[in-house]
Amino acid sequence: MPYLEDHNAAAALDGLEELKPLSSEKAQSTPTSVVQKPRAPSPTLRVAAETSKWKESITHLGRSGARVLGLQSTQDKRLALNYDRNISRAVRRRRRRGMRTRILLFMDEPKSSVAASIVFNVVVVLILISVGTVFVDSMPGIDEPTQMVVEVLEVVCSIVFSFEVLLRIFCTESLISCSSDPFMWIDVLSVLPFVLKYTIFQAVGSEVDLDFLRLVRLLRLLKLARHYEQSRVLLITLKLSAEGLLVRGARGGCWLRPVAFRRRPCVFLMTHRALYGRCRSSS
Amino acid sequence: MMGVVLFAGVLFYTEKGGARQDDFKDMWHASWFVIVTLSTVGYGDVVPATPAGQAIT
């Protein structure tokens, strides 16, 4: 397809001078694709097309190629790029969102694609499995094969989760925003014992309290909360109701700040006044 | 459900060396205790004995 387009461009350039004056007759006599060309290419594009006679094809120039050829105006570039639909489409897509954003979308939005939804479901199942292993692990009398199975499952889950954490760290906008995200902390915390166990402790050869580390595995259950909106709603509700409970305003602002400096409109009083009017001498 | 599992885990590991260790034999017993407590039924067949466990409860 690209070569045909190239031929079109070149033919259009050749035929342009002769075609212009007597276009109607010529068009009927030679009903080729030349006539269908709607717009005359600009001078820079003409240069590009002429060079492409000797060289490969105009279709294979990307953005860098356009720069080399001196296609400066965006219209020229678009024309040149649109010779090959696939190239231009890829360029446009890449411009729209970078790879990191795409990975984040893949991980955070299960509805973004089929693969994402599959991966999401697998991750949820792995989380449940790894919590189940804690339960099975805690039972006093387990035989050897069960122990082995549990261990293998545990290692698999941990590898998947640590990979996910690495991806998230790689994809984050800034490390600061990432470190202030509680879900990120949960992710890191729930993976940390595994990483420690198989790197440092293995090297040192020490048996530190594994019971506590096992407890940390339960934190993986909180990873589920990241994916379900209800939990986020619950968090927001907790925050807001905490503000109501601890009258001083838990949301935003420092606890130690004196009350006098805090002039925030009180929702309860506002609604009360709206309903019953201002009543100062009530008490 | 998350709360039940998390509290059960915490109680299980705090009660491990406690006086009534048999009550919290495994995670199942711990979650049984948490469910009974959270639903305000309180059978009393499983009881935390260590101070830490009592504080959590």
Coordinates of N, CA, C and O in Angstrom, one line a residue, chain A residues 128 131-132 134-136 138-140 211-212 214-215 217-219 221-222 224-225 228 231, chain B residues 1-14 16 24-29 31:
Chain A
L128 N -6.7 -13.4 47.6 CA -7.4 -14.3 48.5 C -6.7 -15.6 48.9 O -6.7 -16.1 50.0
V131 N -4.1 -14.9 51.5 CA -4.7 -14.7 52.9 C -5.1 -16.1 53.4 O -4.9 -16.4 54.6
G132 N -5.6 -17.0 52.5 CA -5.9 -18.3 52.9 C -4.7 -19.1 53.4 O -4.8 -19.9 54.3
V134 N -2.3 -17.9 55.1 CA -2.1 -17.5 56.5 C -2.9 -18.4 57.4 O -2.5 -18.9 58.4
F135 N -4.2 -18.6 57.0 CA -5.1 -19.4 57.8 C -4.6 -20.8 57.9 O -4.5 -21.4 59.0
V136 N -4.2 -21.4 56.7 CA -3.8 -22.8 56.7 C -2.5 -22.9 57.5 O -2.2 -23.9 58.2
S138 N -1.5 -21.3 60.0 CA -1.6 -21.2 61.5 C -2.2 -22.5 62.1 O -2.1 -22.6 63.3
M139 N -2.7 -23.4 61.3 CA -3.3 -24.6 61.9 C -2.1 -25.4 62.5 O -1.1 -25.6 61.8
P140 N -2.3 -26.0 63.7 CA -1.2 -26.6 64.4 C -0.7 -27.9 63.7 O 0.5 -28.1 63.5
D211 N 6.8 -15.0 62.8 CA 5.3 -14.8 63.2 C 4.8 -13.4 62.8 O 3.8 -13.3 62.2
F212 N 5.6 -12.5 63.2 CA 5.2 -11.1 62.9 C 5.1 -10.9 61.4 O 4.2 -10.2 60.9
R214 N 4.4 -13.0 59.2 CA 3.2 -13.7 58.7 C 2.0 -12.8 58.9 O 1.1 -12.8 58.1
L215 N 2.0 -12.1 60.0 CA 0.9 -11.2 60.3 C 0.8 -10.1 59.2 O -0.3 -9.7 58.8
R217 N 1.4 -10.4 56.2 CA 0.8 -10.9 55.0 C -0.7 -10.6 55.0 O -1.3 -10.5 53.9
L218 N -1.3 -10.5 56.1 CA -2.7 -10.2 56.1 C -3.0 -8.9 55.6 O -4.2 -8.6 55.1
L219 N -2.0 -8.0 55.6 CA -2.3 -6.7 55.0 C -2.6 -6.7 53.6 O -3.2 -5.8 53.0
L221 N -4.8 -8.2 52.3 CA -6.3 -8.1 52.1 C -6.7 -6.6 51.9 O -7.7 -6.4 51.1
L222 N -5.9 -5.7 52.4 CA -6.2 -4.3 52.2 C -5.9 -3.9 50.7 O -6.4 -2.9 50.3
L224 N -7.1 -5.2 48.3 CA -8.4 -5.3 47.7 C -9.1 -4.0 47.7 O -9.8 -3.6 46.8
A225 N -8.9 -3.3 48.8 CA -9.6 -2.0 49.0 C -9.2 -1.0 47.9 O -10.0 -0.1 47.6
Y228 N -11.8 -1.4 45.0 CA -13.2 -1.3 45.1 C -13.6 0.1 45.6 O -13.1 0.5 46.6
S231 N -14.9 1.0 49.2 CA -14.0 1.2 50.3 C -13.5 2.7 50.3 O -13.3 3.3 51.3
Chain B
M1 N -15.6 -8.0 56.5 CA -14.8 -9.2 56.4 C -13.3 -8.9 56.5 O -12.6 -9.7 57.2
M2 N -12.9 -7.8 55.9 CA -11.5 -7.4 56.1 C -11.1 -7.2 57.6 O -10.1 -7.7 58.1
G3 N -12.0 -6.5 58.2 CA -11.8 -6.2 59.6 C -11.7 -7.5 60.4 O -10.8 -7.6 61.3
V4 N -12.6 -8.4 60.2 CA -12.6 -9.7 60.9 C -11.3 -10.4 60.7 O -10.6 -10.8 61.7
V5 N -10.8 -10.5 59.5 CA -9.6 -11.2 59.2 C -8.4 -10.5 59.9 O -7.5 -11.1 60.5
L6 N -8.4 -9.1 59.7 CA -7.2 -8.4 60.3 C -7.1 -8.5 61.8 O -6.1 -8.8 62.4
F7 N -8.3 -8.3 62.4 CA -8.3 -8.4 63.9 C -8.0 -9.8 64.4 O -7.3 -10.0 65.4
A8 N -8.5 -10.8 63.6 CA -8.2 -12.2 64.0 C -6.7 -12.4 63.9 O -6.2 -13.1 64.8
G9 N -6.1 -11.9 62.9 CA -4.7 -12.1 62.8 C -3.9 -11.5 63.9 O -3.0 -12.1 64.5
V10 N -4.3 -10.3 64.2 CA -3.6 -9.6 65.3 C -3.8 -10.3 66.6 O -2.8 -10.6 67.4
L11 N -5.0 -10.7 66.9 CA -5.3 -11.4 68.1 C -4.6 -12.7 68.2 O -4.0 -13.1 69.2
F12 N -4.6 -13.4 67.1 CA -3.9 -14.7 67.0 C -2.4 -14.6 67.4 O -1.9 -15.4 68.2
Y13 N -1.8 -13.6 66.9 CA -0.3 -13.5 67.2 C -0.1 -12.9 68.5 O 1.0 -13.1 69.1
T14 N -1.0 -12.1 69.0 CA -0.8 -11.6 70.4 C -1.0 -12.7 71.4 O -0.4 -12.7 72.5
K16 N -0.5 -15.8 71.2 CA 0.3 -17.0 71.0 C 0.9 -17.6 72.2 O 0.8 -18.8 72.5
F24 N -7.0 -19.8 71.2 CA -6.7 -19.3 69.9 C -5.7 -20.3 69.2 O -4.6 -20.0 69.0
K25 N -6.3 -21.5 69.0 CA -5.4 -22.5 68.4 C -4.9 -22.1 67.0 O -3.8 -22.2 66.7
D26 N -5.9 -21.6 66.2 CA -5.5 -21.2 64.8 C -6.3 -20.0 64.4 O -7.1 -19.5 65.2
M27 N -6.1 -19.7 63.2 CA -6.8 -18.4 62.7 C -8.3 -18.6 62.7 O -9.0 -17.6 62.9
W28 N -8.7 -19.9 62.5 CA -10.2 -20.1 62.5 C -10.8 -19.7 63.8 O -11.8 -19.0 63.9
H29 N -10.2 -20.2 64.9 CA -10.7 -19.9 66.2 C -10.6 -18.3 66.5 O -11.6 -17.8 67.1
S31 N -10.8 -16.0 64.3 CA -11.9 -15.2 63.6 C -13.2 -15.6 64.1 O -14.1 -14.7 64.1

